[in-house]
Amino acid sequence: MQISISTFLLLLSIHSMTVAQSMKNIESRIATTLEQSHEFLLKESELTNERASQPGWPTNTQSDPDYRDSAEQAHLRLKGYLIKTLPEIPNSLSAPIGRTGGVWVAAAPDGKMRSWAWDTDLGGTMPVIYLILEYLTPKGIRVVDMTDTSEGAGNCGWYDTIYHIISDSKQSFYLPRMRLKASTCLTGAEISAYSIEDTGLRTDVRIFKTPKKLLSSIDYEYNYFSNYDDSTGTERHQLELRDDGKLLTIPVVKNSGDPCGGEMTSKSLRYEFDGEHFVYKGISK
């Protein structure tokens, strides 16, 4: 059956409007959830202050609203909504994202992987971050929950960059760079290696070759203030993949025994890509 050009353009316009509206719905849902959570936590703080001013504090009763639980449930619903909805939007991996009210989004340059993360504010000064990752497979978009739910997990990391390289054997590898913030001063970073295999995401790709073994990730912790430049308002040194994916540099941290982490130095561990692995080549200044 043939259709006219005008009919085709009309159908294309309707499809584009539907997709655009879907992304707008996601942005709206994110902003609404974060606003609701902020209001819940503000009410909890007000209730706590009110109780503290009363004789016999703490005297919270079962009739007191559990505002913190309400905030947590709102974030869990948001995470579930994104996991369900993102695969239903064909261009959710590449569509421009407007103001999302506090969500960090990172995307691979080939448009086949994108991360979404946000701080729930449930940990006070210590971030409690929810993190999901969507990626493209031959059978469509898949989304996985990358939030660490293991006992004692800090949930304090998010991806700020997703590197992409292709090996000599034509395999695609994705190297997400995670930023970690455990407190005001204790911070860190990690780089991992992932690959998309059929409809699954492999997160244990051992691509980093140290003098002793192969690793699927490398991480380090440091005192944020030892790396902060007052004149520029930025950090001096960070993990980077440079030279078209051929050179990986990882800052060297001097262990000081400080609870806030080690002291950042100007030196870097140097890893060079040989076509299949990032091979350790020593320390550079």
mmCIF file of C-alpha atoms in Angstrom:
data_model
loop_
_atom_site.group_PDB
_atom_site.id
_atom_site.type_symbol
_atom_site.label_atom_id
_atom_site.label_comp_id
_atom_site.label_asym_id
_atom_site.label_seq_id
_atom_site.Cartn_x
_atom_site.Cartn_y
_atom_site.Cartn_z
ATOM 1 C CA MET A 1 0.000 0.000 0.000
ATOM 2 C CA GLN A 2 1.362 3.398 -0.976
ATOM 3 C CA ILE A 3 0.829 6.527 1.095
ATOM 4 C CA SER A 4 1.121 10.118 0.031
ATOM 5 C CA ILE A 5 4.053 12.290 1.034
ATOM 6 C CA SER A 6 1.746 14.483 3.097
ATOM 7 C CA THR A 7 0.415 11.461 5.015
ATOM 8 C CA PHE A 8 3.952 10.203 5.629
ATOM 9 C CA LEU A 9 5.050 13.589 6.946
ATOM 10 C CA LEU A 10 1.977 13.731 9.199
ATOM 11 C CA LEU A 11 2.745 10.296 10.659
ATOM 12 C CA LEU A 12 6.386 11.263 11.147
ATOM 13 C CA SER A 13 5.340 14.469 12.893
ATOM 14 C CA ILE A 14 2.978 12.577 15.226
ATOM 15 C CA HIS A 15 5.731 10.068 16.056
ATOM 16 C CA SER A 16 8.211 12.863 16.780
ATOM 17 C CA MET A 17 5.708 14.646 19.015
ATOM 18 C CA THR A 18 5.013 11.418 20.920
ATOM 19 C CA VAL A 19 8.706 10.763 21.542
ATOM 20 C CA ALA A 20 9.365 14.364 22.503
ATOM 21 C CA GLN A 21 6.412 14.348 24.880
ATOM 22 C CA SER A 22 7.709 11.143 26.453
ATOM 23 C CA MET A 23 11.087 12.722 27.189
ATOM 24 C CA LYS A 24 9.318 15.793 28.546
ATOM 25 C CA ASN A 25 7.300 13.495 30.800
ATOM 26 C CA ILE A 26 10.513 11.965 32.105
ATOM 27 C CA GLU A 27 12.017 15.377 32.818
ATOM 28 C CA SER A 28 8.804 16.441 34.558
ATOM 29 C CA ARG A 29 8.645 13.241 36.624
ATOM 30 C CA ILE A 30 12.249 13.691 37.765
ATOM 31 C CA ALA A 31 11.751 17.332 38.756
ATOM 32 C CA THR A 32 8.491 16.540 40.588
ATOM 33 C CA THR A 33 10.014 13.643 42.528
ATOM 34 C CA LEU A 34 13.054 15.617 43.660
ATOM 35 C CA GLU A 35 10.826 18.504 44.727
ATOM 36 C CA GLN A 36 8.514 16.172 46.675
ATOM 37 C CA SER A 37 11.483 14.500 48.359
ATOM 38 C CA HIS A 38 12.893 17.866 49.387
ATOM 39 C CA GLU A 39 9.542 18.817 50.927
ATOM 40 C CA PHE A 40 9.286 15.502 52.811
ATOM 41 C CA LEU A 41 12.794 15.856 54.256
ATOM 42 C CA LEU A 42 12.127 19.479 55.183
ATOM 43 C CA LYS A 43 9.000 18.421 57.082
ATOM 44 C CA GLU A 44 10.987 15.696 58.841
ATOM 45 C CA SER A 45 13.558 18.272 59.929
ATOM 46 C CA GLU A 46 10.824 20.574 61.206
ATOM 47 C CA LEU A 47 9.203 17.711 63.131
ATOM 48 C CA THR A 48 12.529 16.712 64.676
ATOM 49 C CA ASN A 49 13.185 20.296 65.776
ATOM 50 C CA GLU A 50 9.689 20.533 67.222
ATOM 51 C CA ARG A 51 10.127 17.326 69.219
ATOM 52 C CA ALA A 52 13.537 18.454 70.444
ATOM 53 C CA SER A 53 11.980 21.556 71.953
ATOM 54 C CA GLN A 54 9.516 19.509 74.009
ATOM 55 C CA PRO A 55 10.161 18.063 77.500
ATOM 56 C CA GLY A 56 11.075 14.389 77.496
ATOM 57 C CA TRP A 57 12.410 14.397 73.940
ATOM 58 C CA PRO A 58 12.636 12.102 72.026
ATOM 59 C CA THR A 59 8.956 11.270 72.263
ATOM 60 C CA ASN A 60 8.014 10.551 68.664
ATOM 61 C CA THR A 61 4.810 8.564 68.517
ATOM 62 C CA GLN A 62 3.532 6.066 65.974
ATOM 63 C CA SER A 63 1.105 8.713 64.748
ATOM 64 C CA ASP A 64 4.009 10.886 63.531
ATOM 65 C CA PRO A 65 4.290 10.847 59.721
ATOM 66 C CA ASP A 66 7.348 8.998 58.445
ATOM 67 C CA TYR A 67 8.514 11.677 56.065
ATOM 68 C CA ARG A 68 11.893 10.024 55.432
ATOM 69 C CA ASP A 69 10.192 6.802 54.321
ATOM 70 C CA SER A 70 7.898 8.830 52.048
ATOM 71 C CA ALA A 71 10.934 10.462 50.446
ATOM 72 C CA GLU A 72 12.670 7.111 49.973
ATOM 73 C CA GLN A 73 9.572 5.560 48.406
ATOM 74 C CA ALA A 74 9.308 8.494 45.989
ATOM 75 C CA HIS A 75 12.868 7.879 44.801
ATOM 76 C CA LEU A 76 12.264 4.133 44.457
ATOM 77 C CA ARG A 77 9.177 4.821 42.346
ATOM 78 C CA LEU A 78 11.187 7.210 40.163
ATOM 79 C CA LYS A 79 13.881 4.610 39.634
ATOM 80 C CA GLY A 80 11.284 1.983 38.732
ATOM 81 C CA TYR A 81 9.574 4.410 36.367
ATOM 82 C CA LEU A 82 12.806 5.161 34.514
ATOM 83 C CA ILE A 83 13.747 1.474 34.259
ATOM 84 C CA LYS A 84 10.341 0.735 32.729
ATOM 85 C CA THR A 85 9.890 3.826 30.560
ATOM 86 C CA LEU A 86 13.298 4.519 29.013
ATOM 87 C CA PRO A 87 13.288 1.337 26.855
ATOM 88 C CA GLU A 88 9.901 2.396 25.457
ATOM 89 C CA ILE A 89 11.343 5.622 24.030
ATOM 90 C CA PRO A 90 13.355 4.895 20.856
ATOM 91 C CA ASN A 91 15.657 7.913 21.175
ATOM 92 C CA SER A 92 16.012 7.988 24.955
ATOM 93 C CA LEU A 93 19.736 7.262 24.503
ATOM 94 C CA SER A 94 20.321 10.333 22.368
ATOM 95 C CA ALA A 95 17.501 12.827 22.902
ATOM 96 C CA PRO A 96 18.568 16.192 24.327
ATOM 97 C CA ILE A 97 17.749 16.474 28.014
ATOM 98 C CA GLY A 98 16.527 19.710 29.506
ATOM 99 C CA ARG A 99 16.726 20.725 33.132
ATOM 100 C CA THR A 100 16.185 17.563 35.143
ATOM 101 C CA GLY A 101 16.306 19.062 38.606
ATOM 102 C CA GLY A 102 19.533 17.526 39.827
ATOM 103 C CA VAL A 103 20.117 14.390 37.750
ATOM 104 C CA TRP A 104 23.593 13.626 36.400
ATOM 105 C CA VAL A 105 23.513 12.191 32.876
ATOM 106 C CA ALA A 106 26.519 10.804 30.998
ATOM 107 C CA ALA A 107 26.512 9.276 27.515
ATOM 108 C CA ALA A 108 28.925 7.271 25.402
ATOM 109 C CA PRO A 109 30.047 9.040 22.209
ATOM 110 C CA ASP A 110 28.587 6.292 19.992
ATOM 111 C CA GLY A 111 25.106 6.880 21.426
ATOM 112 C CA LYS A 112 24.653 3.326 22.693
ATOM 113 C CA MET A 113 24.985 3.863 26.440
ATOM 114 C CA ARG A 114 23.712 6.497 28.852
ATOM 115 C CA SER A 115 23.634 6.724 32.638
ATOM 116 C CA TRP A 116 21.181 8.482 34.943
ATOM 117 C CA ALA A 117 22.024 9.249 38.580
ATOM 118 C CA TRP A 118 20.727 11.484 41.343
ATOM 119 C CA ASP A 119 21.354 12.168 45.012
ATOM 120 C CA THR A 120 18.322 11.277 47.125
ATOM 121 C CA ASP A 121 19.537 13.495 50.002
ATOM 122 C CA LEU A 122 18.598 10.652 52.352
ATOM 123 C CA GLY A 123 22.132 10.564 53.760
ATOM 124 C CA GLY A 124 22.445 14.195 54.800
ATOM 125 C CA THR A 125 26.020 15.328 54.122
ATOM 126 C CA MET A 126 26.859 11.827 52.840
ATOM 127 C CA PRO A 127 25.295 11.259 49.398
ATOM 128 C CA VAL A 128 22.919 8.358 48.830
ATOM 129 C CA ILE A 129 22.865 8.089 45.055
ATOM 130 C CA TYR A 130 20.614 6.038 42.791
ATOM 131 C CA LEU A 131 22.248 5.009 39.513
ATOM 132 C CA ILE A 132 20.817 3.297 36.433
ATOM 133 C CA LEU A 133 22.390 2.548 33.058
ATOM 134 C CA GLU A 134 20.634 2.156 29.715
ATOM 135 C CA TYR A 135 22.257 0.615 26.668
ATOM 136 C CA LEU A 136 21.353 -0.446 23.139
ATOM 137 C CA THR A 137 21.198 -4.123 22.122
ATOM 138 C CA PRO A 138 20.171 -5.828 18.856
ATOM 139 C CA LYS A 139 16.762 -6.345 20.488
ATOM 140 C CA GLY A 140 16.237 -2.821 21.731
ATOM 141 C CA ILE A 141 17.100 -0.678 24.714
ATOM 142 C CA ARG A 142 17.782 -2.319 28.066
ATOM 143 C CA VAL A 143 18.101 -0.645 31.469
ATOM 144 C CA VAL A 144 19.923 -2.029 34.505
ATOM 145 C CA ASP A 145 19.971 -0.811 38.092
ATOM 146 C CA MET A 146 23.597 -0.083 39.011
ATOM 147 C CA THR A 147 22.804 1.058 42.558
ATOM 148 C CA ASP A 148 24.902 -0.914 45.036
ATOM 149 C CA THR A 149 22.403 -2.548 47.406
ATOM 150 C CA SER A 150 24.911 -4.750 49.246
ATOM 151 C CA GLU A 151 25.114 -4.457 53.012
ATOM 152 C CA GLY A 152 27.173 -1.468 54.070
ATOM 153 C CA ALA A 153 27.233 0.029 50.570
ATOM 154 C CA GLY A 154 27.589 3.777 50.540
ATOM 155 C CA ASN A 155 25.794 4.380 47.228
ATOM 156 C CA CYS A 156 27.949 7.463 46.784
ATOM 157 C CA GLY A 157 29.006 7.151 43.140
ATOM 158 C CA TRP A 158 27.821 8.353 39.746
ATOM 159 C CA TYR A 159 29.228 8.308 36.209
ATOM 160 C CA ASP A 160 30.372 11.649 34.850
ATOM 161 C CA THR A 161 31.908 10.313 31.610
ATOM 162 C CA ILE A 162 31.506 7.160 29.530
ATOM 163 C CA TYR A 163 34.481 6.490 27.245
ATOM 164 C CA HIS A 164 34.196 4.187 24.232
ATOM 165 C CA ILE A 165 36.974 2.271 22.508
ATOM 166 C CA ILE A 166 37.154 -0.425 19.828
ATOM 167 C CA SER A 167 39.768 -3.158 20.096
ATOM 168 C CA ASP A 168 41.846 -4.539 17.228
ATOM 169 C CA SER A 169 39.479 -7.529 17.253
ATOM 170 C CA LYS A 170 36.564 -5.100 16.617
ATOM 171 C CA GLN A 171 35.056 -5.406 20.086
ATOM 172 C CA SER A 172 33.377 -2.362 21.602
ATOM 173 C CA PHE A 173 34.259 -1.545 25.173
ATOM 174 C CA TYR A 174 32.654 1.098 27.353
ATOM 175 C CA LEU A 175 34.708 2.633 30.147
ATOM 176 C CA PRO A 176 32.507 4.594 32.546
ATOM 177 C CA ARG A 177 34.349 6.949 34.878
ATOM 178 C CA MET A 178 32.706 7.056 38.285
ATOM 179 C CA ARG A 179 33.010 9.911 40.723
ATOM 180 C CA LEU A 180 32.734 8.980 44.407
ATOM 181 C CA LYS A 181 31.832 11.330 47.246
ATOM 182 C CA ALA A 182 31.645 9.688 50.662
ATOM 183 C CA SER A 183 31.758 12.937 52.654
ATOM 184 C CA THR A 184 32.728 16.593 52.353
ATOM 185 C CA CYS A 185 36.411 15.650 52.181
ATOM 186 C CA LEU A 186 36.610 11.919 51.310
ATOM 187 C CA THR A 187 36.232 11.517 47.550
ATOM 188 C CA GLY A 188 37.419 9.150 44.873
ATOM 189 C CA ALA A 189 37.152 7.910 41.319
ATOM 190 C CA GLU A 190 36.927 4.608 39.476
ATOM 191 C CA ILE A 191 37.144 3.440 35.896
ATOM 192 C CA SER A 192 35.542 0.163 34.805
ATOM 193 C CA ALA A 193 35.237 -1.787 31.563
ATOM 194 C CA TYR A 194 31.866 -2.963 30.211
ATOM 195 C CA SER A 195 30.727 -4.643 27.008
ATOM 196 C CA ILE A 196 27.301 -5.260 25.497
ATOM 197 C CA GLU A 197 26.825 -8.936 24.693
ATOM 198 C CA ASP A 198 23.556 -9.906 23.005
ATOM 199 C CA THR A 199 20.957 -8.366 25.359
ATOM 200 C CA GLY A 200 23.145 -8.385 28.448
ATOM 201 C CA LEU A 201 25.700 -6.057 29.942
ATOM 202 C CA ARG A 202 29.017 -7.579 30.950
ATOM 203 C CA THR A 203 30.604 -5.618 33.783
ATOM 204 C CA ASP A 204 33.666 -7.760 34.496
ATOM 205 C CA VAL A 205 35.769 -7.158 31.387
ATOM 206 C CA ARG A 206 39.398 -7.562 32.489
ATOM 207 C CA ILE A 207 41.010 -5.000 30.237
ATOM 208 C CA PHE A 208 43.454 -3.294 32.628
ATOM 209 C CA LYS A 209 46.796 -5.116 32.741
ATOM 210 C CA THR A 210 48.880 -4.389 35.831
ATOM 211 C CA PRO A 211 52.351 -5.895 36.417
ATOM 212 C CA LYS A 212 50.709 -8.737 38.370
ATOM 213 C CA LYS A 213 47.188 -9.332 37.030
ATOM 214 C CA LEU A 214 44.281 -8.288 34.835
ATOM 215 C CA LEU A 215 41.592 -6.069 36.363
ATOM 216 C CA SER A 216 38.094 -5.040 35.313
ATOM 217 C CA SER A 217 38.266 -1.771 37.264
ATOM 218 C CA ILE A 218 40.712 0.571 38.985
ATOM 219 C CA ASP A 219 39.770 2.964 41.789
ATOM 220 C CA TYR A 220 41.375 5.335 44.278
ATOM 221 C CA GLU A 221 40.344 7.601 47.170
ATOM 222 C CA TYR A 222 41.766 10.962 48.210
ATOM 223 C CA ASN A 223 41.204 14.082 50.255
ATOM 224 C CA TYR A 224 39.203 16.432 48.053
ATOM 225 C CA PHE A 225 40.883 19.526 49.486
ATOM 226 C CA SER A 226 44.346 18.216 48.597
ATOM 227 C CA ASN A 227 43.322 18.355 44.938
ATOM 228 C CA TYR A 228 41.273 21.543 44.906
ATOM 229 C CA ASP A 229 42.591 24.656 43.160
ATOM 230 C CA ASP A 230 41.227 27.822 44.789
ATOM 231 C CA SER A 231 42.205 30.006 41.830
ATOM 232 C CA THR A 232 40.166 28.036 39.281
ATOM 233 C CA GLY A 233 37.554 26.429 41.528
ATOM 234 C CA THR A 234 38.326 23.025 40.010
ATOM 235 C CA GLU A 235 40.316 19.914 40.831
ATOM 236 C CA ARG A 236 43.913 19.816 39.630
ATOM 237 C CA HIS A 237 44.280 16.138 38.717
ATOM 238 C CA GLN A 238 41.835 13.468 37.634
ATOM 239 C CA LEU A 239 41.598 10.138 35.879
ATOM 240 C CA GLU A 240 41.577 10.654 32.099
ATOM 241 C CA LEU A 241 41.500 8.691 28.857
ATOM 242 C CA ARG A 242 43.415 10.669 26.229
ATOM 243 C CA ASP A 243 45.038 10.450 22.795
ATOM 244 C CA ASP A 244 41.975 8.950 21.093
ATOM 245 C CA GLY A 245 41.629 6.267 23.738
ATOM 246 C CA LYS A 246 45.257 5.173 23.635
ATOM 247 C CA LEU A 247 46.474 6.599 26.946
ATOM 248 C CA LEU A 248 44.903 6.175 30.374
ATOM 249 C CA THR A 249 46.344 8.229 33.243
ATOM 250 C CA ILE A 250 45.374 7.639 36.882
ATOM 251 C CA PRO A 251 46.526 10.036 39.624
ATOM 252 C CA VAL A 252 48.884 8.738 42.288
ATOM 253 C CA VAL A 253 47.634 9.275 45.840
ATOM 254 C CA LYS A 254 49.976 9.375 48.825
ATOM 255 C CA ASN A 255 48.512 7.409 51.730
ATOM 256 C CA SER A 256 48.515 9.643 54.802
ATOM 257 C CA GLY A 257 46.298 7.637 57.132
ATOM 258 C CA ASP A 258 43.832 10.523 57.197
ATOM 259 C CA PRO A 259 40.121 9.469 57.444
ATOM 260 C CA CYS A 260 39.499 11.988 54.674
ATOM 261 C CA GLY A 261 41.724 10.027 52.291
ATOM 262 C CA GLY A 262 45.239 10.316 50.946
ATOM 263 C CA GLU A 263 46.997 13.343 49.558
ATOM 264 C CA MET A 264 46.778 13.899 45.825
ATOM 265 C CA THR A 265 50.122 14.136 44.010
ATOM 266 C CA SER A 266 51.095 15.461 40.568
ATOM 267 C CA LYS A 267 52.209 11.995 39.445
ATOM 268 C CA SER A 268 50.125 9.564 37.381
ATOM 269 C CA LEU A 269 49.995 5.862 36.652
ATOM 270 C CA ARG A 270 50.320 5.443 32.896
ATOM 271 C CA TYR A 271 48.428 2.746 30.965
ATOM 272 C CA GLU A 272 48.733 2.409 27.175
ATOM 273 C CA PHE A 273 46.218 0.581 24.983
ATOM 274 C CA ASP A 274 47.878 -2.138 22.892
ATOM 275 C CA GLY A 275 44.751 -2.945 20.921
ATOM 276 C CA GLU A 276 43.304 -5.382 23.451
ATOM 277 C CA HIS A 277 44.398 -4.215 26.931
ATOM 278 C CA PHE A 278 45.489 -1.127 28.799
ATOM 279 C CA VAL A 279 49.008 -2.112 29.811
ATOM 280 C CA TYR A 280 50.776 -0.503 32.763
ATOM 281 C CA LYS A 281 53.831 1.445 31.616
ATOM 282 C CA GLY A 282 54.966 3.116 34.819
ATOM 283 C CA ILE A 283 54.607 6.438 36.618
ATOM 284 C CA SER A 284 54.858 9.800 34.906
ATOM 285 C CA LYS A 285 55.116 13.266 36.432
#
